mmCIF file of C-alpha atoms in Angstrom:
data_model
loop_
_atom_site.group_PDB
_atom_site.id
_atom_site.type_symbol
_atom_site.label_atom_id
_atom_site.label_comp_id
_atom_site.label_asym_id
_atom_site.label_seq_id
_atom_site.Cartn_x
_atom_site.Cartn_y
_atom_site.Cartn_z
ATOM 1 C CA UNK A 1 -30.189 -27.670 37.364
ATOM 2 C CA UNK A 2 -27.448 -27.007 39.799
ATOM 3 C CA UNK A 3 -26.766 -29.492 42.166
ATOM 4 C CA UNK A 4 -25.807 -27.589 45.340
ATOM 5 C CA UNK A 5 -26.614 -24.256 46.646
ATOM 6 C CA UNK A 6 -22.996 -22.597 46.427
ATOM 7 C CA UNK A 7 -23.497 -23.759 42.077
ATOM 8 C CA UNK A 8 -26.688 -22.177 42.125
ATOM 9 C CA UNK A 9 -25.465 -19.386 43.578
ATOM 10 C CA UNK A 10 -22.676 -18.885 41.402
ATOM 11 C CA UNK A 11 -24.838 -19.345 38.359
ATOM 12 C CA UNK A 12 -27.342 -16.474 39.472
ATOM 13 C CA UNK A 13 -24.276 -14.514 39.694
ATOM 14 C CA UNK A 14 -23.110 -14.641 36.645
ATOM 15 C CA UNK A 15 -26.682 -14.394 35.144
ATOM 16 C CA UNK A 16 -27.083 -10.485 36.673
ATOM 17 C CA UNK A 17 -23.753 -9.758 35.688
ATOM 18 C CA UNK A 18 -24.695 -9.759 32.361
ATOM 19 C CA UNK A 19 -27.884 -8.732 32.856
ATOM 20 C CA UNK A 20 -28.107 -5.208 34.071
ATOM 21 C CA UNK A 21 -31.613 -3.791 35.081
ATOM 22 C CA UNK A 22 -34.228 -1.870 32.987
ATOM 23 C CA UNK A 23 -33.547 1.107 33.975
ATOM 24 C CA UNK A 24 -29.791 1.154 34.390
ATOM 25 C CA UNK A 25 -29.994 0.565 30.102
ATOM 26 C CA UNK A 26 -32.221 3.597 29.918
ATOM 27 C CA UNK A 27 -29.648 6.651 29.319
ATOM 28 C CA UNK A 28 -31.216 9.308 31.222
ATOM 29 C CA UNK A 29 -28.512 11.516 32.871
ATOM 30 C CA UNK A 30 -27.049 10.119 35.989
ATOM 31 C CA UNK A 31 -27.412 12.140 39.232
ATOM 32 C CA UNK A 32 -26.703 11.657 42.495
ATOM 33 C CA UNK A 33 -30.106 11.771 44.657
ATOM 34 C CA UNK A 34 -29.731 15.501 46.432
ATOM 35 C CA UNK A 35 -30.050 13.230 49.762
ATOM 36 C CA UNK A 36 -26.775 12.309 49.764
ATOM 37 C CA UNK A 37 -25.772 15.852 49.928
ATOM 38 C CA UNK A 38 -24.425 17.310 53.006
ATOM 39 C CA UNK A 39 -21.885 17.018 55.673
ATOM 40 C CA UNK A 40 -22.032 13.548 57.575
ATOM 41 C CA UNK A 41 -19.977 12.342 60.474
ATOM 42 C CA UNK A 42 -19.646 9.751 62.704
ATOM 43 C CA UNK A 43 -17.306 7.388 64.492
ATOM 44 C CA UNK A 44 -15.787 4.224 62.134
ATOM 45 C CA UNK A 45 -14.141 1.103 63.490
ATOM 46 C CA UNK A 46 -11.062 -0.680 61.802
ATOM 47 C CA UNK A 47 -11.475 -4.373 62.500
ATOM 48 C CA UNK A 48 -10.077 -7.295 61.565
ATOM 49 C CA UNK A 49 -10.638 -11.184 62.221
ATOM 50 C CA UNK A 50 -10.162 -13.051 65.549
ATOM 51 C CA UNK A 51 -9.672 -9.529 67.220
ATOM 52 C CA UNK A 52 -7.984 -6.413 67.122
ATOM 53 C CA UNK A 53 -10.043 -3.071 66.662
ATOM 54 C CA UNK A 54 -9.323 0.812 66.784
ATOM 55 C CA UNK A 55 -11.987 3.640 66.222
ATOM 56 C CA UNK A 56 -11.891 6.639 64.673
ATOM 57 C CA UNK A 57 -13.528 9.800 63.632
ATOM 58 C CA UNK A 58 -14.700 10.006 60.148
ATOM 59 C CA UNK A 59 -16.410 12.956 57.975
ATOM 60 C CA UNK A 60 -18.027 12.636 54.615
ATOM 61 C CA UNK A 61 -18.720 15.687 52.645
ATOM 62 C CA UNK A 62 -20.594 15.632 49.788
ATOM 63 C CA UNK A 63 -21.557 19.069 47.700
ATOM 64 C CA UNK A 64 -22.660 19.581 43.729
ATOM 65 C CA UNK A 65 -19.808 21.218 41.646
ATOM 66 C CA UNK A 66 -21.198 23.877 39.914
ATOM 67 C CA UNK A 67 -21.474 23.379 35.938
ATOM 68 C CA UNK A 68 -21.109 19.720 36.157
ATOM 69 C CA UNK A 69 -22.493 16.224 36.057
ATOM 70 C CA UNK A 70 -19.898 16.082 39.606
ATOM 71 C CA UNK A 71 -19.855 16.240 42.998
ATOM 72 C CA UNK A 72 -17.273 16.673 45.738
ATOM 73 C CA UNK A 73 -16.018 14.124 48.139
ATOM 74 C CA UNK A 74 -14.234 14.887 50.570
ATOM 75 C CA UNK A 75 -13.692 12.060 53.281
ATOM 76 C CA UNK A 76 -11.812 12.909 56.499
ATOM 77 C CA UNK A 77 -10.521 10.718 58.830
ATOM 78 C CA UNK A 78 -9.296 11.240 62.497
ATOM 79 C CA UNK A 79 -9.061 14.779 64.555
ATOM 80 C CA UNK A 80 -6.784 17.187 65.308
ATOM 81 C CA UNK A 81 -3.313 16.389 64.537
ATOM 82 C CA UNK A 82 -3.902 12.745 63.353
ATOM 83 C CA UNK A 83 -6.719 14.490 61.124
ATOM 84 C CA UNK A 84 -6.474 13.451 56.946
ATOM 85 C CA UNK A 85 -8.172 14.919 54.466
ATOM 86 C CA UNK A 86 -9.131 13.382 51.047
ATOM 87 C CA UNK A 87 -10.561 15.846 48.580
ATOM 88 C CA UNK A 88 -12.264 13.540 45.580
ATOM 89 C CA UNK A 89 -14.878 14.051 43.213
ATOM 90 C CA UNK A 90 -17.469 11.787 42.578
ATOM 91 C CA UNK A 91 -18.142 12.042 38.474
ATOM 92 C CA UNK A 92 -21.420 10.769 36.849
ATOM 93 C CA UNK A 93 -20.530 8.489 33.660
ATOM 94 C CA UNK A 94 -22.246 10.191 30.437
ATOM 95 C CA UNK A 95 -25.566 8.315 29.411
ATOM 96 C CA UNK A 96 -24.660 5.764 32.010
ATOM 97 C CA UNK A 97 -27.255 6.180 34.560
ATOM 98 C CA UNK A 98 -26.264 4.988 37.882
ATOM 99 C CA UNK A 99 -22.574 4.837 37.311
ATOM 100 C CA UNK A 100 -19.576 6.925 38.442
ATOM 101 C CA UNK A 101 -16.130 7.496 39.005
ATOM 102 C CA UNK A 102 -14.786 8.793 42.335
ATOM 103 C CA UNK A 103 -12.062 10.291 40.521
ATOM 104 C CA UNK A 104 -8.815 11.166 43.871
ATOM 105 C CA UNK A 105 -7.947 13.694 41.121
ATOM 106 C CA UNK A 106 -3.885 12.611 41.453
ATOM 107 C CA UNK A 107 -4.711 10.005 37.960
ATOM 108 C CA UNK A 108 -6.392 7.546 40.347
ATOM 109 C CA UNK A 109 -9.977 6.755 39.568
ATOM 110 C CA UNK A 110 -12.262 4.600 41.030
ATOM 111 C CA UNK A 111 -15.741 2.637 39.139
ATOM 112 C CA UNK A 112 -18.771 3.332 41.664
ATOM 113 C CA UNK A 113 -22.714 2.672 41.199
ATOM 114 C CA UNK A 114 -25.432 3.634 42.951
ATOM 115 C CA UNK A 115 -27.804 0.686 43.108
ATOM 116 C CA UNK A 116 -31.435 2.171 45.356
ATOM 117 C CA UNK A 117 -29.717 3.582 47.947
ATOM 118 C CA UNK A 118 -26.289 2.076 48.056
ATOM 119 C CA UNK A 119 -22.940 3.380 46.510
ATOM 120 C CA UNK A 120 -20.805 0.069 45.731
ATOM 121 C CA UNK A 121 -16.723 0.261 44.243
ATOM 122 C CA UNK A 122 -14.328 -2.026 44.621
ATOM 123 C CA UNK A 123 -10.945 -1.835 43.498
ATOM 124 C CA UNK A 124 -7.448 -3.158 44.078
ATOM 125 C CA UNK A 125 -4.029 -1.302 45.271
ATOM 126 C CA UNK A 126 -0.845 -3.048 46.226
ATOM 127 C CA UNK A 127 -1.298 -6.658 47.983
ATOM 128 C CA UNK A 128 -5.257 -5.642 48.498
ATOM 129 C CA UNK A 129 -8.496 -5.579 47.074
ATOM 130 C CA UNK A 130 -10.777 -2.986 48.575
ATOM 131 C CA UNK A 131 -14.775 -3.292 48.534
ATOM 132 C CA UNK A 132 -16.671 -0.252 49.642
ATOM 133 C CA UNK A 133 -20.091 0.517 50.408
ATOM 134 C CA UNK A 134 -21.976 3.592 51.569
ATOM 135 C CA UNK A 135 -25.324 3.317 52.300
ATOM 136 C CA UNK A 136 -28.087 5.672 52.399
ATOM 137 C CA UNK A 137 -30.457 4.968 54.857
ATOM 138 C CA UNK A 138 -32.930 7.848 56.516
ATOM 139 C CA UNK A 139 -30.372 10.221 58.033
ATOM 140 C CA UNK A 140 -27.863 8.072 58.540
ATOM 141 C CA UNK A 141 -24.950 6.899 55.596
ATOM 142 C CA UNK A 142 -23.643 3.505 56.617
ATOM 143 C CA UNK A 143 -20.007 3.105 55.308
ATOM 144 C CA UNK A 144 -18.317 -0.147 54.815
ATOM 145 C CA UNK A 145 -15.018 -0.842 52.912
ATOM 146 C CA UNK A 146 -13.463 -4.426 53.389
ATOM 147 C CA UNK A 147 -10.273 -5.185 52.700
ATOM 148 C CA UNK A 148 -9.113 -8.598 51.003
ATOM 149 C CA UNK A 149 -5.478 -9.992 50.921
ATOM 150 C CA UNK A 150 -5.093 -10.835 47.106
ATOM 151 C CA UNK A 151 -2.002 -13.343 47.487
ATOM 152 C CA UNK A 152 -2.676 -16.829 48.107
ATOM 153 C CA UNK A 153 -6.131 -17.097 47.082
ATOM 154 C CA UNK A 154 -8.424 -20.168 47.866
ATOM 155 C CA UNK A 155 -8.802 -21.890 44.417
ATOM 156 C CA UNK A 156 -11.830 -24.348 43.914
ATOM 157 C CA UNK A 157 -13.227 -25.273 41.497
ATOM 158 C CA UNK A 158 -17.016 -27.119 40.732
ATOM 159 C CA UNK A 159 -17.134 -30.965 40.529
ATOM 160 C CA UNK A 160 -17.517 -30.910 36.853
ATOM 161 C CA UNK A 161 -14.579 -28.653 36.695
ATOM 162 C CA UNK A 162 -16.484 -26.342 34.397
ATOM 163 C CA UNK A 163 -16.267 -23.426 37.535
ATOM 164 C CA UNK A 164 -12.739 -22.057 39.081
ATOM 165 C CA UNK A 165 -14.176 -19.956 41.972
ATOM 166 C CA UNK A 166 -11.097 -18.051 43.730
ATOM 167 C CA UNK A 167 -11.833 -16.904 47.288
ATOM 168 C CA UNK A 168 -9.718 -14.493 49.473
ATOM 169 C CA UNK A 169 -8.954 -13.673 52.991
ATOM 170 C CA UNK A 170 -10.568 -10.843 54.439
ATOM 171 C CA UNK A 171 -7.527 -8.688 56.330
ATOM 172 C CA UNK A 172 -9.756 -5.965 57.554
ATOM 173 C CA UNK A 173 -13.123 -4.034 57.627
ATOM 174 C CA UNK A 174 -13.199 -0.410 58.101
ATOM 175 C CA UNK A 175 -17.328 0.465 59.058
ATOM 176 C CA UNK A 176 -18.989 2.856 60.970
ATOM 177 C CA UNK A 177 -22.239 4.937 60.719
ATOM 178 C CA UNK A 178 -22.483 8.441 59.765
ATOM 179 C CA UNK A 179 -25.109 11.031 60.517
ATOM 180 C CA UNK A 180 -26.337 14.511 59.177
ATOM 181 C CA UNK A 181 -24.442 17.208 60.562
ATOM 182 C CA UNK A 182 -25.638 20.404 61.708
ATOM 183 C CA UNK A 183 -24.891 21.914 58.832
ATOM 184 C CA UNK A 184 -25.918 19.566 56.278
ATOM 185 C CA UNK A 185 -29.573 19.424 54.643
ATOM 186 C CA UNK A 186 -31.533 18.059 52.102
#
């Protein structure tokens, strides 16, 4: 038995890692739930610790591609002249319900699941490692993507020794809450 919470924690962790649920082992064809479809916007915040913190606008639009297990998404930040546009596509994983790639279509692509409601990926680019979220609630998508300086981690480890736990700065967090636009629908 472990003797403090954070070793108790770490062991449950590692117990559903390698235990995925019932009925992501199934293989039934993935899908995306047709509630997520639509065009959802909203106003995001870029913060980061002890301070400091711009918004901006955000748009997430998600559509089925005909003839495929595929979706688009396309996420736009900012308006008018500072407006960027990021056309993806958000590909189920054969016989892997619940899984995806959010493929940038430029040879970048990007492990996602759906987990109830909630879209998770994480990934790492350059000096960072990103973890995003989008969120499904009602008719509102919360999105969340931190953003983790990899260098320098904090390296602990258990008093036994037996666990090396590395820990690492959050830089920023990028979050905001979308809603159903006009021309959106379920």
């Amino acid at each position: 038995m472990p003797r403090t919470p954070g070793a108790a924690l770490v062991l449950a962790l590692l117990y559903l890692a390698g235990a995925p649920p019932a009925a992501a082992q199934d293989g039934e064809g993935p899908a995306l739930p047709t509630a997520w479809q639509g065009e959802w916007e909203g106003t995001c915040r870029l913060a980061a610790p002890g301070g400091g913190a711009r918004d901006f606008a955000m748009e997430l639009r998600v559509a089925p591609v005909e003839g495929a297990a595929a979706w688009t998404w396309t996420m736009v930040y900012g308006e008018g002249e500072e407006k960027e546009v990021r056309d993806y596509r958000l590909v189920a994983a054969p016989s892997e319900r619940g899984r995806f790639v959010l493929d940038e279509e430029n040879g970048i692509r990007i492990d996602m699941a759906l987990v109830g409601e909630v879209l998770y990926g994480e990934f790492e680019v350059g000096s960072s490692r990103i973890a995003s979220r989008f969120e499904r609630r009602g008719e509102s998508l919360l999105v969340e993507m931190a953003s983790y300086a990899i260098p320098e981690p904090r390296v602990t480890q258990d008093e036994g020794g037996a666990n090396t736990v590395r820990s690492f700065r959050l830089a920023s967090v990028q979050s905001g809450s979308l809603t159903r636009g006009a021309s959106g629908g379920e």
